Amino acid sequence: MDPVEATVAVLITAMVLGIPLFGLTVRLSLKPVMEAFIRLREAQMGSNSAETTRLAARVARLEAILDSHGITEEVRSLSLSSGSPERVLGTPVPVKDRERV
């Protein structure tokens, strides 16, 4: 066997077997690191209780505005499967009657 042929045969065998084994090794080594990173991000997102409280207050205020216009009763009485908000609410509210936020 020629030295060039032997070198090519060794390189092809190394690529055919080495690349999948390298990929498997990288996957197994990075999986715990990525799981730890995801748990860290989840913990950071959960610690924003002040932001969550402000968001809940804002949603409650917006619901109160909708209740004052009588819009939520119409939405509750209709099925939400009909599509766009104009279809759910029936007729669109004129712009001059809408409350600006």
Short mmCIF file of C-alpha atoms in Angstrom, two decimals:
data_model
loop_
_atom_site.label_atom_id
_atom_site.label_comp_id
_atom_site.label_asym_id
_atom_site.label_seq_id
_atom_site.Cartn_x
_atom_site.Cartn_y
_atom_site.Cartn_z
CA MET A 1 0.00 0.00 0.00
CA ASP A 2 1.26 3.40 -0.93
CA PRO A 3 1.90 5.90 1.94
CA VAL A 4 -0.51 8.36 0.31
CA GLU A 5 -3.25 5.73 0.12
CA ALA A 6 -2.66 4.75 3.73
CA THR A 7 -2.83 8.38 4.84
CA VAL A 8 -6.08 8.94 2.92
CA ALA A 9 -7.59 5.74 4.36
CA VAL A 10 -6.67 6.79 7.91
CA LEU A 11 -8.07 10.31 7.41
CA ILE A 12 -11.35 9.07 5.94
CA THR A 13 -11.76 6.54 8.78
CA ALA A 14 -10.96 9.24 11.32
CA MET A 15 -13.53 11.60 9.77
CA VAL A 16 -16.25 8.97 9.47
CA LEU A 17 -15.85 7.86 13.08
CA GLY A 18 -14.35 10.97 14.66
CA ILE A 19 -16.89 13.61 13.66
CA PRO A 20 -19.94 11.80 15.15
CA LEU A 21 -17.99 10.94 18.30
CA PHE A 22 -16.83 14.55 18.61
CA GLY A 23 -20.42 15.77 18.19
CA LEU A 24 -21.68 13.36 20.83
CA THR A 25 -18.93 14.43 23.22
CA VAL A 26 -19.71 18.11 22.73
CA ARG A 27 -23.43 17.49 23.22
CA LEU A 28 -22.92 15.54 26.42
CA SER A 29 -20.51 18.11 27.81
CA LEU A 30 -22.64 21.16 26.93
CA LYS A 31 -25.99 19.76 28.08
CA PRO A 32 -25.39 20.30 31.84
CA VAL A 33 -23.97 23.77 31.17
CA MET A 34 -27.01 24.78 29.11
CA GLU A 35 -29.44 23.36 31.69
CA ALA A 36 -27.70 25.35 34.42
CA PHE A 37 -27.88 28.49 32.28
CA ILE A 38 -31.61 27.97 31.63
CA ARG A 39 -32.31 27.47 35.35
CA LEU A 40 -30.34 30.62 36.16
CA ARG A 41 -32.41 32.62 33.66
CA GLU A 42 -35.65 31.19 35.10
CA ALA A 43 -34.54 32.14 38.61
CA GLN A 44 -33.72 35.67 37.48
CA MET A 45 -37.10 36.04 35.78
CA GLY A 46 -38.94 34.84 38.87
CA SER A 47 -37.19 37.31 41.16
CA ASN A 48 -38.82 40.34 39.49
CA SER A 49 -41.76 40.37 41.87
CA ALA A 50 -41.92 44.17 41.86
CA GLU A 51 -42.23 44.18 38.09
CA THR A 52 -44.84 41.44 38.24
CA THR A 53 -46.81 43.45 40.82
CA ARG A 54 -46.69 46.56 38.62
CA LEU A 55 -47.80 44.55 35.61
CA ALA A 56 -50.71 43.05 37.55
CA ALA A 57 -51.78 46.53 38.68
CA ARG A 58 -51.60 47.79 35.09
CA VAL A 59 -53.73 44.89 33.81
CA ALA A 60 -56.27 45.52 36.58
CA ARG A 61 -56.43 49.20 35.60
CA LEU A 62 -56.95 48.35 31.95
CA GLU A 63 -59.69 45.87 32.87
CA ALA A 64 -61.37 48.59 34.94
CA ILE A 65 -61.27 50.93 31.93
CA LEU A 66 -62.82 48.24 29.74
CA ASP A 67 -65.48 47.59 32.39
CA SER A 68 -66.31 51.30 32.54
CA HIS A 69 -66.94 51.30 28.78
CA GLY A 70 -69.00 48.12 28.99
CA ILE A 71 -66.75 46.29 26.58
CA THR A 72 -65.91 43.26 28.73
CA GLU A 73 -69.55 42.21 29.05
CA GLU A 74 -69.85 42.08 25.26
CA VAL A 75 -66.67 40.08 24.95
CA ARG A 76 -67.74 37.62 27.63
CA SER A 77 -71.14 37.09 26.01
CA LEU A 78 -69.70 36.38 22.56
CA SER A 79 -67.44 33.52 21.63
CA LEU A 80 -63.82 34.52 21.12
CA SER A 81 -63.43 32.15 18.19
CA SER A 82 -64.87 34.58 15.63
CA GLY A 83 -61.54 36.25 14.79
CA SER A 84 -60.68 39.92 14.90
CA PRO A 85 -61.60 42.21 17.83
CA GLU A 86 -64.05 44.16 15.65
CA ARG A 87 -65.99 40.97 14.97
CA VAL A 88 -65.97 40.02 18.65
CA LEU A 89 -67.17 43.44 19.79
CA GLY A 90 -69.77 43.80 17.06
CA THR A 91 -69.41 47.35 15.80
CA PRO A 92 -66.09 49.16 16.19
CA VAL A 93 -65.95 51.98 18.72
CA PRO A 94 -65.51 55.41 17.09
CA VAL A 95 -62.10 56.98 17.70
CA LYS A 96 -63.50 60.06 19.47
CA ASP A 97 -65.24 57.83 22.08
CA ARG A 98 -62.14 55.85 22.90
CA GLU A 99 -60.20 56.72 26.02
CA ARG A 100 -56.62 57.70 25.32
CA VAL A 101 -54.06 55.96 27.51
#
